[in-house]
Every structure is written in structure tokens, then in C-alpha cells.
Coordinates of C-alpha atoms in Angstrom, one line a residue:
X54 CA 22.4 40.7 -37.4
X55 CA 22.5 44.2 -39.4
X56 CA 25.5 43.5 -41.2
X57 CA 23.9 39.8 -41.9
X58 CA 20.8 41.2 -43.1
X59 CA 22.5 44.0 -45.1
X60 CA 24.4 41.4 -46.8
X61 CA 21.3 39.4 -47.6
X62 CA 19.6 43.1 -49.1
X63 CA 22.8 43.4 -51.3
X64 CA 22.4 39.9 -52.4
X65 CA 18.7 40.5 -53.8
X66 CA 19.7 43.9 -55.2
X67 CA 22.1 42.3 -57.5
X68 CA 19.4 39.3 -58.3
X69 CA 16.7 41.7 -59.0
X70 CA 19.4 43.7 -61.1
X71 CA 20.5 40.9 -63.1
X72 CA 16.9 39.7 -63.8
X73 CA 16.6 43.1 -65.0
X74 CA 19.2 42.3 -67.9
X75 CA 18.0 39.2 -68.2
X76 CA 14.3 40.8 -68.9
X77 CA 15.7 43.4 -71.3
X78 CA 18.1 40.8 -72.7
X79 CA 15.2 38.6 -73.8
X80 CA 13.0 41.0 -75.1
X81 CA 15.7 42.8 -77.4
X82 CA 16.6 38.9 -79.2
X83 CA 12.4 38.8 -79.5
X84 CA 11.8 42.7 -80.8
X85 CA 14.8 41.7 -83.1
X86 CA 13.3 38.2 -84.2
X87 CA 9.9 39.7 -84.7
X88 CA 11.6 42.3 -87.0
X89 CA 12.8 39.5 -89.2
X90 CA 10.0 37.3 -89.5
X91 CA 7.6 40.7 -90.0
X92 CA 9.5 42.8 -92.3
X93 CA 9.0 40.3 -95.2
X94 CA 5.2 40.7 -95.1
X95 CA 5.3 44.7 -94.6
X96 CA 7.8 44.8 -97.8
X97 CA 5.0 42.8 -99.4
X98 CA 2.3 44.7 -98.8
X99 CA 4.4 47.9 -99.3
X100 CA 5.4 46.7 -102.7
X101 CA 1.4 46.2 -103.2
X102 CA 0.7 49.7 -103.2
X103 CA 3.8 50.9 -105.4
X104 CA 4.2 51.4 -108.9
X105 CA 6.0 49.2 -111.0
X106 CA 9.2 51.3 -110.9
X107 CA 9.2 51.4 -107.8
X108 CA 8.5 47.8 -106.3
X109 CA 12.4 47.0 -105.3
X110 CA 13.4 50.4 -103.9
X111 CA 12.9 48.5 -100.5
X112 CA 11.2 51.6 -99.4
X113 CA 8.6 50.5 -96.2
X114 CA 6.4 53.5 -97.5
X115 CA 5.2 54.1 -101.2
X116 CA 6.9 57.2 -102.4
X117 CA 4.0 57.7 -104.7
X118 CA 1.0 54.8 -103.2
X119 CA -1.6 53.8 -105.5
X120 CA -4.3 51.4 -105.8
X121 CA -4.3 50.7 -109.3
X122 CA -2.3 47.2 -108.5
X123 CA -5.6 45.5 -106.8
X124 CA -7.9 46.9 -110.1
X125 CA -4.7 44.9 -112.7
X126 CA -5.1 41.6 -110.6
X127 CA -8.7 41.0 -110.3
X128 CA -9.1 42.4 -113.9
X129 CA -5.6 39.7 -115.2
X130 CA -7.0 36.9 -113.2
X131 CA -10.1 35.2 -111.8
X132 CA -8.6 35.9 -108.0
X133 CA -12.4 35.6 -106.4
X134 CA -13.2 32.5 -108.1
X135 CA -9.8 30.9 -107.1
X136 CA -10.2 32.0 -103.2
X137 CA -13.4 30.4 -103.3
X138 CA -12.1 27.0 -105.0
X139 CA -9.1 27.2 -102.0
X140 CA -11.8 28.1 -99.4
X141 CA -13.9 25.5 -100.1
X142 CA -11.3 22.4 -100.2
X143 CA -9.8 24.5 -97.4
X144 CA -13.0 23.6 -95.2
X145 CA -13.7 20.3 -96.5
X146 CA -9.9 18.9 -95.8
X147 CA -9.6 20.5 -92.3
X148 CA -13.5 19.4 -91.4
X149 CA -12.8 15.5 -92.9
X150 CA -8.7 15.2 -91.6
X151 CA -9.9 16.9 -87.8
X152 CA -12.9 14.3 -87.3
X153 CA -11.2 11.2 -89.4
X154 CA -7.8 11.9 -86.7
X155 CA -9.9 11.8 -84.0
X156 CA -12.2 9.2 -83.9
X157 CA -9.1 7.1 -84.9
X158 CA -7.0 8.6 -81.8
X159 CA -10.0 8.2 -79.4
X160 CA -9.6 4.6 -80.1
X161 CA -6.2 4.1 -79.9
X162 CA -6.2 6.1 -76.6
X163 CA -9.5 4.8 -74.6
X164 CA -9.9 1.2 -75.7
X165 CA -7.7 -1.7 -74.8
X166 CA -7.0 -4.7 -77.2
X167 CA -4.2 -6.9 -78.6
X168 CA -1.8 -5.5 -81.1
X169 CA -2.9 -1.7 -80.3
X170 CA 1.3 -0.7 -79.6
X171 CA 2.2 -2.4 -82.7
X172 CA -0.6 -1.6 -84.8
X173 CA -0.1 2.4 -83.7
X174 CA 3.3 2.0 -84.3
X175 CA 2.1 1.1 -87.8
X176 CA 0.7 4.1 -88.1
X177 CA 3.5 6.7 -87.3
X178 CA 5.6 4.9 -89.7
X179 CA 3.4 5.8 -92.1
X180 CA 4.9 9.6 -91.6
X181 CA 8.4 7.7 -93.1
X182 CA 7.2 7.5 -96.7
X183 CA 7.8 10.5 -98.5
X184 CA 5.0 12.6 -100.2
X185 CA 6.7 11.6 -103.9
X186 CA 6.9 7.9 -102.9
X187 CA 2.9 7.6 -102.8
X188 CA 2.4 10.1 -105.5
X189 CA 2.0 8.4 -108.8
X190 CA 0.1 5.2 -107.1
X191 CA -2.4 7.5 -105.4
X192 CA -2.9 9.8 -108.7
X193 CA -4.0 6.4 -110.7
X194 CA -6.1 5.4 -108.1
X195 CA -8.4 9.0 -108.6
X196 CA -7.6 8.6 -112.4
X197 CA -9.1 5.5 -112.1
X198 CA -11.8 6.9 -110.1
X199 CA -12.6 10.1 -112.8
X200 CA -12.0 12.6 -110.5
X201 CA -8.6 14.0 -111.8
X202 CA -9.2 17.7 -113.0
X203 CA -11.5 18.2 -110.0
X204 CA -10.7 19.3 -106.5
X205 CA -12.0 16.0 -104.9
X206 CA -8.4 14.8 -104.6
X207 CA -7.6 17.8 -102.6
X208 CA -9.4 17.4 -99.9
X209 CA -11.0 13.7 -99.9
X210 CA -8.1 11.7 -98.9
X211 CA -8.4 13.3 -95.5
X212 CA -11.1 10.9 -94.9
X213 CA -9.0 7.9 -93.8
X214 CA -7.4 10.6 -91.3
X215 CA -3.3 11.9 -90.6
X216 CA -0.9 9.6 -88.9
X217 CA 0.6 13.0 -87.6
X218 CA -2.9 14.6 -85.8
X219 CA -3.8 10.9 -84.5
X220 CA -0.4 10.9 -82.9
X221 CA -1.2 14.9 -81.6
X222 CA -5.0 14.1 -80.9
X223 CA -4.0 10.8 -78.7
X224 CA -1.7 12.2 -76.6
X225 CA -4.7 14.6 -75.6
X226 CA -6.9 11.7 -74.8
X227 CA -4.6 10.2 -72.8
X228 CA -4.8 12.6 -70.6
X229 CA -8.0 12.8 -69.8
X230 CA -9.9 10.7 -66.9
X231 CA -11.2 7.4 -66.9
X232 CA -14.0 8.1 -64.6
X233 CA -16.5 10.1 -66.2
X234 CA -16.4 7.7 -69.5
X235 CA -17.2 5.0 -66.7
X236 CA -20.0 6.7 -65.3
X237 CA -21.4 7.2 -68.5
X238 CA -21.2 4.3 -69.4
X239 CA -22.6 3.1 -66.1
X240 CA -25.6 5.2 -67.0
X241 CA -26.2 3.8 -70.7
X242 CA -24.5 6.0 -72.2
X243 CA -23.2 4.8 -76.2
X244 CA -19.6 4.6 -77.2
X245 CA -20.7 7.5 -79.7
X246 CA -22.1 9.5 -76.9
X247 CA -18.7 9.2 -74.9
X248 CA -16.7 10.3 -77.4
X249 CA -18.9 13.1 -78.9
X250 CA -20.6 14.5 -75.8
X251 CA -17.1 14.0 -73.5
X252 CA -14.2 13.3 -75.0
X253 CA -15.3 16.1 -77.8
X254 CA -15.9 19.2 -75.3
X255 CA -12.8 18.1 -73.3
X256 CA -10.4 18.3 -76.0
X257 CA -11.7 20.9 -78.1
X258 CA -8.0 22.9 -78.3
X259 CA -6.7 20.0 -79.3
X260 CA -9.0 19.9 -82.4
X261 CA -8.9 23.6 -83.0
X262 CA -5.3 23.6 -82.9
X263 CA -5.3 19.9 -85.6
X264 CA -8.2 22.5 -87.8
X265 CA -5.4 25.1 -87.9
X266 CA -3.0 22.9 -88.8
X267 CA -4.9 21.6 -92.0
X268 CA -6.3 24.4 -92.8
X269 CA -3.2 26.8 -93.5
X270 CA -1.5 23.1 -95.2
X271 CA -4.5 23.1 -97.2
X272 CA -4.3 26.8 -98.2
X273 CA -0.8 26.8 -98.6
X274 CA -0.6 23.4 -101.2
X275 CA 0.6 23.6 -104.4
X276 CA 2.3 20.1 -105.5
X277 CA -1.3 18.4 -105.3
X278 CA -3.3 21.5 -107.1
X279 CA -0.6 21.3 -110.2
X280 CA -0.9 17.2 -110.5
X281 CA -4.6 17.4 -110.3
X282 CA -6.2 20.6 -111.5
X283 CA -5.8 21.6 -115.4
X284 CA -8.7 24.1 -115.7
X285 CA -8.6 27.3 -114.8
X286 CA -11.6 27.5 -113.6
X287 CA -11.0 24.4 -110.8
X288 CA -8.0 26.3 -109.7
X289 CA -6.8 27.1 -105.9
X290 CA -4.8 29.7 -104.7
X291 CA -1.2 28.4 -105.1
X292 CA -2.0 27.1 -108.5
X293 CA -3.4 30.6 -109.7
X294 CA -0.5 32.3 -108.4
X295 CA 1.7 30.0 -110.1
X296 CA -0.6 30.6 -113.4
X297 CA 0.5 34.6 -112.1
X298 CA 3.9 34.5 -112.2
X299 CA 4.4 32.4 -115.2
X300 CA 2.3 35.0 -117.1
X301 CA 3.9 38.3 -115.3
X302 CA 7.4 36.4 -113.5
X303 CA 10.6 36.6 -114.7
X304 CA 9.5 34.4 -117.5
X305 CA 6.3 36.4 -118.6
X306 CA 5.6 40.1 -118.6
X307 CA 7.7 40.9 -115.4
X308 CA 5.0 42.6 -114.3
X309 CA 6.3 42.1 -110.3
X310 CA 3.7 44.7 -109.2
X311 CA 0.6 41.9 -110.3
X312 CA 2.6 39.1 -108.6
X313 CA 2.9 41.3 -105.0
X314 CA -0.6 42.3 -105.1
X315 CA -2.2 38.8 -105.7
X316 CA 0.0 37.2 -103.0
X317 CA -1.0 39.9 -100.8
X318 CA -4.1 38.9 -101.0
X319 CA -4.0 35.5 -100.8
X320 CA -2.2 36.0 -97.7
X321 CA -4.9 37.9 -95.9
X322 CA -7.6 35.2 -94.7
X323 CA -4.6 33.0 -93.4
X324 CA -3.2 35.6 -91.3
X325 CA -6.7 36.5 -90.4
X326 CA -7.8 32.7 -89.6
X327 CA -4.7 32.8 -87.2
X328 CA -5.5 35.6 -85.2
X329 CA -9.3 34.1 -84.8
X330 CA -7.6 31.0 -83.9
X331 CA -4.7 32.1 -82.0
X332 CA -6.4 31.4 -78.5
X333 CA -6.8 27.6 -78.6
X334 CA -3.6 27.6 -80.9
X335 CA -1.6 28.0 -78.0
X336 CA -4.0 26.3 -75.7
X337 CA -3.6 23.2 -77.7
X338 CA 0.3 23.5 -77.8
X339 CA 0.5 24.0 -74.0
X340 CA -2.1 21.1 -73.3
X341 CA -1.2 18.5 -75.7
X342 CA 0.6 16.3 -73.3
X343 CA 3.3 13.2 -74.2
X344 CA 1.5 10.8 -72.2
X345 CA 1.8 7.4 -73.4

């Protein structure tokens, strides 16, 4: 028995030793993965506070820091005018895409009628077409309605919903019970009133994490802003930092040290809309089931 239960000792020692590696292992690839995907964003806001002779010595600290970068851009371009033209479409396209998704999911995941497979089916294969294939049709039908040169395009199509976040938001609803719909119901409760008073709370990572989403696509668009926008003054974040570089890019006054700065600041309120979000962003990854 000692020699049995000496072997069995050895056994775990060697487990616990390998899980060790393991452990360590693990967290070296993710300290070394963490290092690539950060250091773009430190050189970025390193480079903000440089000079412009000094913007590509890939120094991580400014040999000689200054601030005078931040007092160039907002003087060289109307940066608070076009984070406030990006916040508000921003708002309005994740508000319109998040309820438009889900009241379309919640039908496709509660209510039973003919043709609901095929006619969902429909619907994801509306993710095939390319962005460029609906492009042109879709800018004559807002040139037809007057609102090209306005940021009404931006945002308004995300009333008819996404075929990707009805897809994410349905496979939440599918998972959750039957029964207290049914008792609802049972006590005259409206179709509205399930869905906004129950399915609503219930699934509320879901829809933080389907905001998210939108929101940082919304931010983050530039291929709708340049077909659209042609004033200045209507312009969103990626357009104005493509006005930025063409004026102090390679093809302007190569003034890099204007272009760093104003995408450093751009980049701020996503990073810090992640980090107020990051709770239900991984909620609603680890609870949006494939149910269905």
C-alpha cells in the first residue's frame, strides 16, 4: 500500500508540475500577443506627444514631449465638430440597428408560422451580397430622397434592422423559456409587453453586446461618410481624418505629427466605450447560444 500510494503521489507531482508549464506556457503566448496588438496604440500615442523630427524614431518615450501637437490639430481642423457629427450618427445607428434586430429576432424566435425556416434563411443570405453590389442602387434611392450631403444615410438604413444581429439576437431568444411568456400571456399580458418587459430584461447582454457592435462599425466607417458627405461641416470622424491626411499625408504637407495626434484622439471614446461596455461584451459572447 505505501509503495502504491507513493506511486500515486509521484503521479500528481508530475501532473501538478506539468500544469505548471502549461500555466506559464499560456500566459507567455498571451503577454506576447498582448504586446503585439498594444504596442501599435502606445507608438501612437507616443508619436502624439513628439516633435515632428522625431515621430519615427520608434522611441516608446518622447525624448523631448510636448503638447503643441493637440493645440495644431484642433486649430488645422474642426476635430470637435466632427466627433460630434460621428457621436451623434454613432447613437442613432446603434439605438435604430439594436431595436430594428430585435424585434425582428423576437419574432423569428417566439412565434410559429409557415415559411419562418425559409423566410429566415432569406435573411442570412442577405449577408452574401457584398457592400459594393448594393451601393450605387441604395445611393439613388437617398439621392432620390434629398438627403445625400447629410448624415441621414449613415445611420437611417438601420431601421429595417441587420441580417447579422437578427441571426446573434435569435439565438439568444431561443434560449430562453416558454413559460413565463405563457403566463403572461395567461394574465393579459400584450405581445408588446412580452417582448419589452420579458424578453427585453432577459437578454439585455445580448443587446449590449449587438450596441457595441454598431457602435464601433459606426465610428469606425468611412466608405459611406466619403459617398455621402461633401461639406465639411457634415463630416464624421473617418472622413475628417481622411480630409487630415490628404492635407498633411504623404500627399500634403507631411506634417505626420497632425495626422498621429488627431487619430489619437479619435481613438479615445472607442477605447473608452469598450472598457464601459466590456462587462456584457463578454457576457453576451459567453451567453449567445447556437440553439436552433
Amino acid at each position: 500500500m505505501t509503495a502504491v500510494a507513493l506511486g500515486a503521489r509521484a503521479d500528481r507531482g508530475v501532473a501538478r508540475r506539468r500544469q505548471r508549464w502549461l500555466r506559464a506556457l499560456v500566459v507567455a503566448a498571451l503577454t506576447v500577443l498582448a504586446v503585439v496588438f498594444v504596442y501599435p496604440l502606445v507608438w501612437l500615442l507616443s508619436a502624439s506627444f513628439k516633435p515632428r523630427a522625431e515621430i519615427f524614431d520608434n522611441r516608446l518615450l518622447p525624448r523631448t514631449p510636448t503638447l503643441e501637437n493637440y493645440l495644431t490639430v484642433w486649430d488645422a481642423a474642426p476635430l470637435g465638430l466632427w466627433l460630434a457629427n460621428t457621436l451623434v450618427v454613432t447613437a442613432l445607428a446603434a439605438t435604430t440597428v439594436t431595436l430594428s434586430s430585435a424585434l425582428v429576432a423576437w419574432g423569428f424566435a417566439h412565434y410559429r408560422f409557415r415559411g419562418r425556416g425559409p423566410l429566415f434563411g432569406l435573411v442570412l443570405a442577405t449577408m452574401m451580397l457584398p457592400g459594393a453590389v448594393t451601393l450605387i442602387p441604395t445611393y439613388l434611392i437617398w439621392h432620390q430622397l434629398g438627403f445625400v450631403g447629410t448624415t441621414v444615410p449613415l445611420w437611417a438604413g438601420n431601421l429595417f434592422g441587420s441580417a447579422f444581429y437578427i441571426f446573434l439576437l435569435r439565438q439568444f431568444f431561443l434560449r430562453l423559456p416558454r413559460e413565463p411568456f405563457e403566463a403572461a400571456r395567461l394574465d393579459g399580458a400584450s405581445e408588446w409587453t412580452l417582448f419589452w418587459r420579458i424578453a427585453v430584461p432577459l437578454c439585455r447582454p445580448a443587446l449590449v453586446l449587438t450596441f457595441l457592435f454598431e457602435a464601433q462599425a459606426s465610428w469606425t466607417d468611412l466608405m459611406r461618410p466619403l459617398v455621402y458627405l461633401q461639406d465639411t461641416a457634415t463630416f464624421t470622424v473617418p472622413r475628417g481624418l481622411k480630409a487630415v491626411i490628404d492635407q498633411f499625408g504623404p500627399g500634403g504637407e507631411s506634417q505626420w505629427e497632425v495626422v498621429v495626434t488627431a487619430s489619437v484622439i479619435t481613438t479615445v471614446p472607442m477605447i473608452l466605450l469598450f472598457f464601459a461596455g466590456q462587462r456584457y461584451f463578454v457576457q453576451g459572447i459567453a451567453t449567445t447560444g447556437s440553439k436552433g
